[in-house]
Amino acid sequence: MLKRIHLKLRSPDFQALGLLAIVGAFIMTFCSYTSPAFYFDTSPDNNAFFTVGKAMMHGIVPYKDIFEQKGPDVYLLHGLAYLVSSRSFLLIFLYEIATVTAAMFLVYKLAKLLNASELPALLTALLSPLLFLYHPYYDYGDTVEFFTLPLLLSLIYLMVLLDRRHFNVSHWWYFAQGALVGIVFLSKYTLLGAWIVFYLLVVGRLLVKRQWRQLGRVIGWSAAGFLLTTVPWLIYFLATGSLHAFINVYILFNTKVYLTSSVAAFANLVQSVTLVSQFYWGNVLFFALGVVGTLVVIFQREVFQSNFSRGLYLASALGCDLLALYGYQAGSVYQYYQLIYFGFFVLPFVYFCQLFFRHVTLPQDEAPFPILATLLLSLFLVLGVNNNVTNSKVFPNNTSITERQTTKPQQPAQIDFGRIMRRQTPAGTRLTLLNYGSIDMGFYTASGAVPNTYFFQNYNIPQSAAPQILQSQRDVIQQRQVEWVVLNTPAGKTVKQWQGGSGKITSGNLNPGTSKLARVLNRHYRQVAQHTQVFEGVNVTYWLYQRK
């Protein structure tokens, strides 16, 4: 056993994995807001996930006792992160390192599957973070799309493997893919497009060929994997009496309210095609890899040998792209939704890299120089497509931290307000907070507050579509149900002056307006602090109020 472990540790694959893990840790340190190199993760989505995960760890049931629309697997991950570090994203940072490492390692394995030797495969993997961290599609980090990328790459690897082995692979492949389908379904089901198409076509092929034994094997093992990752949640929702709430929020609310389009199914499909087309035409690299590259790889016999495999890959790519934006209108698509497209850039990227390395003379033995040179090029390219580092501690007092002109070290509003709230809340007393009018801006995270209201934040939907959300928040203030209230306005506007926009959260996460709330707020609460910093290109002033 020890000899086998020793041989495994000395294998090229394990050594490649170790190097990729080191590279992944270094890159994510300067690209992800969850990194300790950043003052605070100001992403609204990340903090909302963390807040709900924290609530779960305190016995609060998602969908039933607290409102948010992502899947329960997302909240469980962030709940575990809360247990590791109650006011930071340390565990998520480590998970992001694992994610980018897994994605790079799958690139390496995919290159080897396409008959690349060790060194070209490793060099290709070292260059691949360019595809996974492309800003603004990879923005703050910690998105379901990013975490899904290596899962999607495993499906792409399986498609190439099936082609190589004439569809004879271990049943564990189907078990694993079934489990991944369950995870993605309970994280963000609009990312399931590739798996839906894959299973429809594979099952259809087996039905046509009447390969009943193989059909039972595919369905049975995939179903077993799916049940493994979904049944525990079914038991949880039944035990907590929240299954109805889960269906109402995660399924019905997301499809009927959160999606921006209300037209017929076919019109939504055409609309999705239009948005995908605009994405590919908007960037030369995307067009080269996503359109030209896809056409190249499906017609190269050294990539796919059978027509069915070519069709399977192409249809899965289209299914992934179209479902990811199904039901959205132009102008309402957040760019991080489209990060999932980059998974299908990988196979063309690997193929083009192999074409290049065939025309370059590489050493056959130890090759530190090509690896070092490729590593430096990769870091250069990553920093060229992702400038998150400019908001990190490498640049003290940057505008995302403060708008004050000072050389004295500053902290963002979230950390400043969090300290105030913890300091002025008596020991043994539960700290209660309401994030009024905007998406969770991180004040629950920084203060350690556990939400005691159903609508603990606002959402990116028109107020007319769900008026109960802001009305519920106003009632909380009117009835003085929380000790602290945080809200925001454009810099230069007071709470009394800010009338908001169209009833929907605007750029910079500004809320729909605070002027109508000002009288009630000032009657029951007093202003304690304010802080101005830049968020998503907008100068925002955050206001902290305490109950009188």
PDB file of N, CA, C and O in Angstrom, residues 413-461:
ATOM      1  N   ALA A 413     -17.039  50.598   4.358  1.00  0.00           N
ATOM      2  CA  ALA A 413     -18.192  50.856   5.232  1.00  0.00           C
ATOM      3  C   ALA A 413     -18.611  49.606   5.983  1.00  0.00           C
ATOM      4  O   ALA A 413     -18.997  49.679   7.162  1.00  0.00           O
ATOM      5  N   GLN A 414     -18.551  48.456   5.321  1.00  0.00           N
ATOM      6  CA  GLN A 414     -19.011  47.228   5.958  1.00  0.00           C
ATOM      7  C   GLN A 414     -18.240  46.946   7.243  1.00  0.00           C
ATOM      8  O   GLN A 414     -18.847  46.614   8.279  1.00  0.00           O
ATOM      9  N   ILE A 415     -16.923  47.075   7.191  1.00  0.00           N
ATOM     10  CA  ILE A 415     -16.111  46.786   8.383  1.00  0.00           C
ATOM     11  C   ILE A 415     -16.299  47.863   9.440  1.00  0.00           C
ATOM     12  O   ILE A 415     -16.440  47.569  10.641  1.00  0.00           O
ATOM     13  N   ASP A 416     -16.337  49.145   9.014  1.00  0.00           N
ATOM     14  CA  ASP A 416     -16.553  50.243   9.967  1.00  0.00           C
ATOM     15  C   ASP A 416     -17.886  50.086  10.690  1.00  0.00           C
ATOM     16  O   ASP A 416     -17.958  50.163  11.926  1.00  0.00           O
ATOM     17  N   PHE A 417     -18.954  49.875   9.934  1.00  0.00           N
ATOM     18  CA  PHE A 417     -20.286  49.752  10.535  1.00  0.00           C
ATOM     19  C   PHE A 417     -20.374  48.489  11.394  1.00  0.00           C
ATOM     20  O   PHE A 417     -21.012  48.490  12.453  1.00  0.00           O
ATOM     21  N   GLY A 418     -19.761  47.407  10.929  1.00  0.00           N
ATOM     22  CA  GLY A 418     -19.788  46.169  11.701  1.00  0.00           C
ATOM     23  C   GLY A 418     -19.177  46.344  13.072  1.00  0.00           C
ATOM     24  O   GLY A 418     -19.711  45.857  14.080  1.00  0.00           O
ATOM     25  N   ARG A 419     -18.051  47.054  13.137  1.00  0.00           N
ATOM     26  CA  ARG A 419     -17.400  47.312  14.432  1.00  0.00           C
ATOM     27  C   ARG A 419     -18.295  48.148  15.338  1.00  0.00           C
ATOM     28  O   ARG A 419     -18.409  47.874  16.545  1.00  0.00           O
ATOM     29  N   ILE A 420     -18.913  49.161  14.763  1.00  0.00           N
ATOM     30  CA  ILE A 420     -19.805  50.016  15.553  1.00  0.00           C
ATOM     31  C   ILE A 420     -20.956  49.201  16.125  1.00  0.00           C
ATOM     32  O   ILE A 420     -21.286  49.303  17.319  1.00  0.00           O
ATOM     33  N   MET A 421     -21.575  48.390  15.300  1.00  0.00           N
ATOM     34  CA  MET A 421     -22.735  47.610  15.749  1.00  0.00           C
ATOM     35  C   MET A 421     -22.346  46.611  16.829  1.00  0.00           C
ATOM     36  O   MET A 421     -23.054  46.464  17.839  1.00  0.00           O
ATOM     37  N   ARG A 422     -21.220  45.937  16.657  1.00  0.00           N
ATOM     38  CA  ARG A 422     -20.812  44.964  17.676  1.00  0.00           C
ATOM     39  C   ARG A 422     -20.418  45.668  18.974  1.00  0.00           C
ATOM     40  O   ARG A 422     -20.715  45.177  20.072  1.00  0.00           O
ATOM     41  N   ARG A 423     -19.771  46.826  18.864  1.00  0.00           N
ATOM     42  CA  ARG A 423     -19.317  47.553  20.049  1.00  0.00           C
ATOM     43  C   ARG A 423     -20.492  48.110  20.851  1.00  0.00           C
ATOM     44  O   ARG A 423     -20.461  48.113  22.089  1.00  0.00           O
ATOM     45  N   GLN A 424     -21.532  48.565  20.173  1.00  0.00           N
ATOM     46  CA  GLN A 424     -22.648  49.224  20.856  1.00  0.00           C
ATOM     47  C   GLN A 424     -23.815  48.290  21.149  1.00  0.00           C
ATOM     48  O   GLN A 424     -24.847  48.735  21.654  1.00  0.00           O
ATOM     49  N   THR A 425     -23.666  47.013  20.805  1.00  0.00           N
ATOM     50  CA  THR A 425     -24.692  46.032  21.177  1.00  0.00           C
ATOM     51  C   THR A 425     -24.243  45.354  22.460  1.00  0.00           C
ATOM     52  O   THR A 425     -23.157  44.763  22.500  1.00  0.00           O
ATOM     53  N   PRO A 426     -25.033  45.432  23.528  1.00  0.00           N
ATOM     54  CA  PRO A 426     -24.622  44.865  24.821  1.00  0.00           C
ATOM     55  C   PRO A 426     -24.309  43.377  24.717  1.00  0.00           C
ATOM     56  O   PRO A 426     -24.929  42.646  23.943  1.00  0.00           O
ATOM     57  N   ALA A 427     -23.314  42.948  25.487  1.00  0.00           N
ATOM     58  CA  ALA A 427     -22.935  41.534  25.523  1.00  0.00           C
ATOM     59  C   ALA A 427     -24.134  40.687  25.941  1.00  0.00           C
ATOM     60  O   ALA A 427     -24.874  41.047  26.853  1.00  0.00           O
ATOM     61  N   GLY A 428     -24.319  39.577  25.258  1.00  0.00           N
ATOM     62  CA  GLY A 428     -25.438  38.696  25.571  1.00  0.00           C
ATOM     63  C   GLY A 428     -26.722  39.084  24.882  1.00  0.00           C
ATOM     64  O   GLY A 428     -27.733  38.387  25.015  1.00  0.00           O
ATOM     65  N   THR A 429     -26.691  40.212  24.163  1.00  0.00           N
ATOM     66  CA  THR A 429     -27.870  40.676  23.433  1.00  0.00           C
ATOM     67  C   THR A 429     -27.716  40.337  21.955  1.00  0.00           C
ATOM     68  O   THR A 429     -26.643  40.523  21.378  1.00  0.00           O
ATOM     69  N   ARG A 430     -28.777  39.851  21.349  1.00  0.00           N
ATOM     70  CA  ARG A 430     -28.724  39.488  19.935  1.00  0.00           C
ATOM     71  C   ARG A 430     -28.670  40.741  19.077  1.00  0.00           C
ATOM     72  O   ARG A 430     -29.479  41.656  19.238  1.00  0.00           O
ATOM     73  N   LEU A 431     -27.702  40.801  18.174  1.00  0.00           N
ATOM     74  CA  LEU A 431     -27.564  41.934  17.266  1.00  0.00           C
ATOM     75  C   LEU A 431     -28.563  41.765  16.119  1.00  0.00           C
ATOM     76  O   LEU A 431     -28.517  40.784  15.381  1.00  0.00           O
ATOM     77  N   THR A 432     -29.476  42.720  15.967  1.00  0.00           N
ATOM     78  CA  THR A 432     -30.496  42.636  14.910  1.00  0.00           C
ATOM     79  C   THR A 432     -30.302  43.773  13.914  1.00  0.00           C
ATOM     80  O   THR A 432     -30.022  44.912  14.291  1.00  0.00           O
ATOM     81  N   LEU A 433     -30.457  43.460  12.646  1.00  0.00           N
ATOM     82  CA  LEU A 433     -30.126  44.393  11.573  1.00  0.00           C
ATOM     83  C   LEU A 433     -31.093  44.219  10.416  1.00  0.00           C
ATOM     84  O   LEU A 433     -31.548  43.106  10.138  1.00  0.00           O
ATOM     85  N   LEU A 434     -31.382  45.328   9.730  1.00  0.00           N
ATOM     86  CA  LEU A 434     -32.131  45.278   8.471  1.00  0.00           C
ATOM     87  C   LEU A 434     -31.336  46.000   7.406  1.00  0.00           C
ATOM     88  O   LEU A 434     -30.942  47.150   7.574  1.00  0.00           O
ATOM     89  N   ASN A 435     -31.093  45.303   6.294  1.00  0.00           N
ATOM     90  CA  ASN A 435     -30.466  45.898   5.109  1.00  0.00           C
ATOM     91  C   ASN A 435     -31.611  46.408   4.234  1.00  0.00           C
ATOM     92  O   ASN A 435     -32.214  45.633   3.497  1.00  0.00           O
ATOM     93  N   TYR A 436     -31.910  47.706   4.332  1.00  0.00           N
ATOM     94  CA  TYR A 436     -33.105  48.215   3.669  1.00  0.00           C
ATOM     95  C   TYR A 436     -32.871  48.555   2.199  1.00  0.00           C
ATOM     96  O   TYR A 436     -31.896  49.222   1.843  1.00  0.00           O
ATOM     97  N   GLY A 437     -33.759  48.097   1.330  1.00  0.00           N
ATOM     98  CA  GLY A 437     -33.881  48.611  -0.031  1.00  0.00           C
ATOM     99  C   GLY A 437     -32.889  48.115  -1.045  1.00  0.00           C
ATOM    100  O   GLY A 437     -33.071  48.329  -2.241  1.00  0.00           O
ATOM    101  N   SER A 438     -31.806  47.459  -0.624  1.00  0.00           N
ATOM    102  CA  SER A 438     -30.803  46.995  -1.576  1.00  0.00           C
ATOM    103  C   SER A 438     -30.487  45.532  -1.317  1.00  0.00           C
ATOM    104  O   SER A 438     -30.877  44.962  -0.301  1.00  0.00           O
ATOM    105  N   ILE A 439     -29.766  44.922  -2.254  1.00  0.00           N
ATOM    106  CA  ILE A 439     -29.286  43.569  -2.038  1.00  0.00           C
ATOM    107  C   ILE A 439     -28.285  43.597  -0.879  1.00  0.00           C
ATOM    108  O   ILE A 439     -27.669  44.611  -0.598  1.00  0.00           O
ATOM    109  N   ASP A 440     -28.145  42.477  -0.224  1.00  0.00           N
ATOM    110  CA  ASP A 440     -27.226  42.349   0.913  1.00  0.00           C
ATOM    111  C   ASP A 440     -25.853  42.897   0.531  1.00  0.00           C
ATOM    112  O   ASP A 440     -25.165  42.361  -0.324  1.00  0.00           O
ATOM    113  N   MET A 441     -25.441  43.972   1.191  1.00  0.00           N
ATOM    114  CA  MET A 441     -24.165  44.614   0.864  1.00  0.00           C
ATOM    115  C   MET A 441     -23.030  44.175   1.779  1.00  0.00           C
ATOM    116  O   MET A 441     -21.959  44.742   1.765  1.00  0.00           O
ATOM    117  N   GLY A 442     -23.279  43.160   2.609  1.00  0.00           N
ATOM    118  CA  GLY A 442     -22.211  42.625   3.442  1.00  0.00           C
ATOM    119  C   GLY A 442     -22.257  43.071   4.890  1.00  0.00           C
ATOM    120  O   GLY A 442     -21.387  42.686   5.678  1.00  0.00           O
ATOM    121  N   PHE A 443     -23.269  43.848   5.263  1.00  0.00           N
ATOM    122  CA  PHE A 443     -23.331  44.350   6.639  1.00  0.00           C
ATOM    123  C   PHE A 443     -23.747  43.246   7.615  1.00  0.00           C
ATOM    124  O   PHE A 443     -23.348  43.257   8.775  1.00  0.00           O
ATOM    125  N   TYR A 444     -24.549  42.293   7.139  1.00  0.00           N
ATOM    126  CA  TYR A 444     -24.851  41.125   7.985  1.00  0.00           C
ATOM    127  C   TYR A 444     -23.575  40.328   8.236  1.00  0.00           C
ATOM    128  O   TYR A 444     -23.322  39.875   9.356  1.00  0.00           O
ATOM    129  N   THR A 445     -22.773  40.169   7.200  1.00  0.00           N
ATOM    130  CA  THR A 445     -21.530  39.409   7.332  1.00  0.00           C
ATOM    131  C   THR A 445     -20.555  40.108   8.277  1.00  0.00           C
ATOM    132  O   THR A 445     -20.012  39.497   9.202  1.00  0.00           O
ATOM    133  N   ALA A 446     -20.332  41.408   8.052  1.00  0.00           N
ATOM    134  CA  ALA A 446     -19.335  42.154   8.828  1.00  0.00           C
ATOM    135  C   ALA A 446     -19.734  42.319  10.289  1.00  0.00           C
ATOM    136  O   ALA A 446     -18.883  42.364  11.176  1.00  0.00           O
ATOM    137  N   SER A 447     -21.026  42.427  10.549  1.00  0.00           N
ATOM    138  CA  SER A 447     -21.487  42.632  11.925  1.00  0.00           C
ATOM    139  C   SER A 447     -21.690  41.326  12.678  1.00  0.00           C
ATOM    140  O   SER A 447     -21.675  41.298  13.908  1.00  0.00           O
ATOM    141  N   GLY A 448     -21.918  40.239  11.924  1.00  0.00           N
ATOM    142  CA  GLY A 448     -22.234  38.962  12.550  1.00  0.00           C
ATOM    143  C   GLY A 448     -23.711  38.788  12.811  1.00  0.00           C
ATOM    144  O   GLY A 448     -24.125  37.793  13.414  1.00  0.00           O
ATOM    145  N   ALA A 449     -24.543  39.735  12.348  1.00  0.00           N
ATOM    146  CA  ALA A 449     -25.983  39.685  12.602  1.00  0.00           C
ATOM    147  C   ALA A 449     -26.630  38.506  11.884  1.00  0.00           C
ATOM    148  O   ALA A 449     -26.301  38.205  10.736  1.00  0.00           O
ATOM    149  N   VAL A 450     -27.564  37.863  12.572  1.00  0.00           N
ATOM    150  CA  VAL A 450     -28.391  36.811  11.978  1.00  0.00           C
ATOM    151  C   VAL A 450     -29.755  37.423  11.676  1.00  0.00           C
ATOM    152  O   VAL A 450     -30.385  38.001  12.571  1.00  0.00           O
ATOM    153  N   PRO A 451     -30.232  37.359  10.439  1.00  0.00           N
ATOM    154  CA  PRO A 451     -31.500  38.017  10.085  1.00  0.00           C
ATOM    155  C   PRO A 451     -32.664  37.496  10.934  1.00  0.00           C
ATOM    156  O   PRO A 451     -32.763  36.298  11.200  1.00  0.00           O
ATOM    157  N   ASN A 452     -33.533  38.396  11.347  1.00  0.00           N
ATOM    158  CA  ASN A 452     -34.749  38.010  12.054  1.00  0.00           C
ATOM    159  C   ASN A 452     -35.990  38.456  11.287  1.00  0.00           C
ATOM    160  O   ASN A 452     -37.080  38.517  11.832  1.00  0.00           O
ATOM    161  N   THR A 453     -35.798  38.766   9.999  1.00  0.00           N
ATOM    162  CA  THR A 453     -36.909  39.160   9.133  1.00  0.00           C
ATOM    163  C   THR A 453     -36.885  38.296   7.870  1.00  0.00           C
ATOM    164  O   THR A 453     -35.825  37.839   7.435  1.00  0.00           O
ATOM    165  N   TYR A 454     -38.057  38.051   7.290  1.00  0.00           N
ATOM    166  CA  TYR A 454     -38.159  37.186   6.112  1.00  0.00           C
ATOM    167  C   TYR A 454     -37.445  37.808   4.914  1.00  0.00           C
ATOM    168  O   TYR A 454     -36.626  37.173   4.261  1.00  0.00           O
ATOM    169  N   PHE A 455     -37.764  39.090   4.637  1.00  0.00           N
ATOM    170  CA  PHE A 455     -37.099  39.801   3.544  1.00  0.00           C
ATOM    171  C   PHE A 455     -35.947  40.614   4.125  1.00  0.00           C
ATOM    172  O   PHE A 455     -36.111  41.776   4.488  1.00  0.00           O
ATOM    173  N   PHE A 456     -34.801  39.982   4.253  1.00  0.00           N
ATOM    174  CA  PHE A 456     -33.652  40.632   4.888  1.00  0.00           C
ATOM    175  C   PHE A 456     -32.930  41.577   3.934  1.00  0.00           C
ATOM    176  O   PHE A 456     -32.039  42.309   4.329  1.00  0.00           O
ATOM    177  N   GLN A 457     -33.311  41.570   2.643  1.00  0.00           N
ATOM    178  CA  GLN A 457     -32.700  42.421   1.632  1.00  0.00           C
ATOM    179  C   GLN A 457     -33.745  42.693   0.554  1.00  0.00           C
ATOM    180  O   GLN A 457     -34.862  42.157   0.595  1.00  0.00           O
ATOM    181  N   ASN A 458     -33.377  43.529  -0.434  1.00  0.00           N
ATOM    182  CA  ASN A 458     -34.219  43.738  -1.604  1.00  0.00           C
ATOM    183  C   ASN A 458     -33.644  42.913  -2.757  1.00  0.00           C
ATOM    184  O   ASN A 458     -32.583  42.299  -2.618  1.00  0.00           O
ATOM    185  N   TYR A 459     -34.310  42.915  -3.903  1.00  0.00           N
ATOM    186  CA  TYR A 459     -33.913  42.030  -5.004  1.00  0.00           C
ATOM    187  C   TYR A 459     -33.976  42.781  -6.323  1.00  0.00           C
ATOM    188  O   TYR A 459     -34.645  43.812  -6.446  1.00  0.00           O
ATOM    189  N   ASN A 460     -33.275  42.240  -7.329  1.00  0.00           N
ATOM    190  CA  ASN A 460     -33.234  42.877  -8.639  1.00  0.00           C
ATOM    191  C   ASN A 460     -34.484  42.570  -9.462  1.00  0.00           C
ATOM    192  O   ASN A 460     -34.408  41.995 -10.550  1.00  0.00           O
ATOM    193  N   ILE A 461     -35.618  42.930  -8.921  1.00  0.00           N
ATOM    194  CA  ILE A 461     -36.885  42.789  -9.628  1.00  0.00           C
ATOM    195  C   ILE A 461     -37.676  44.082  -9.427  1.00  0.00           C
ATOM    196  O   ILE A 461     -37.496  44.782  -8.428  1.00  0.00           O
TER     197      ILE A 461
END
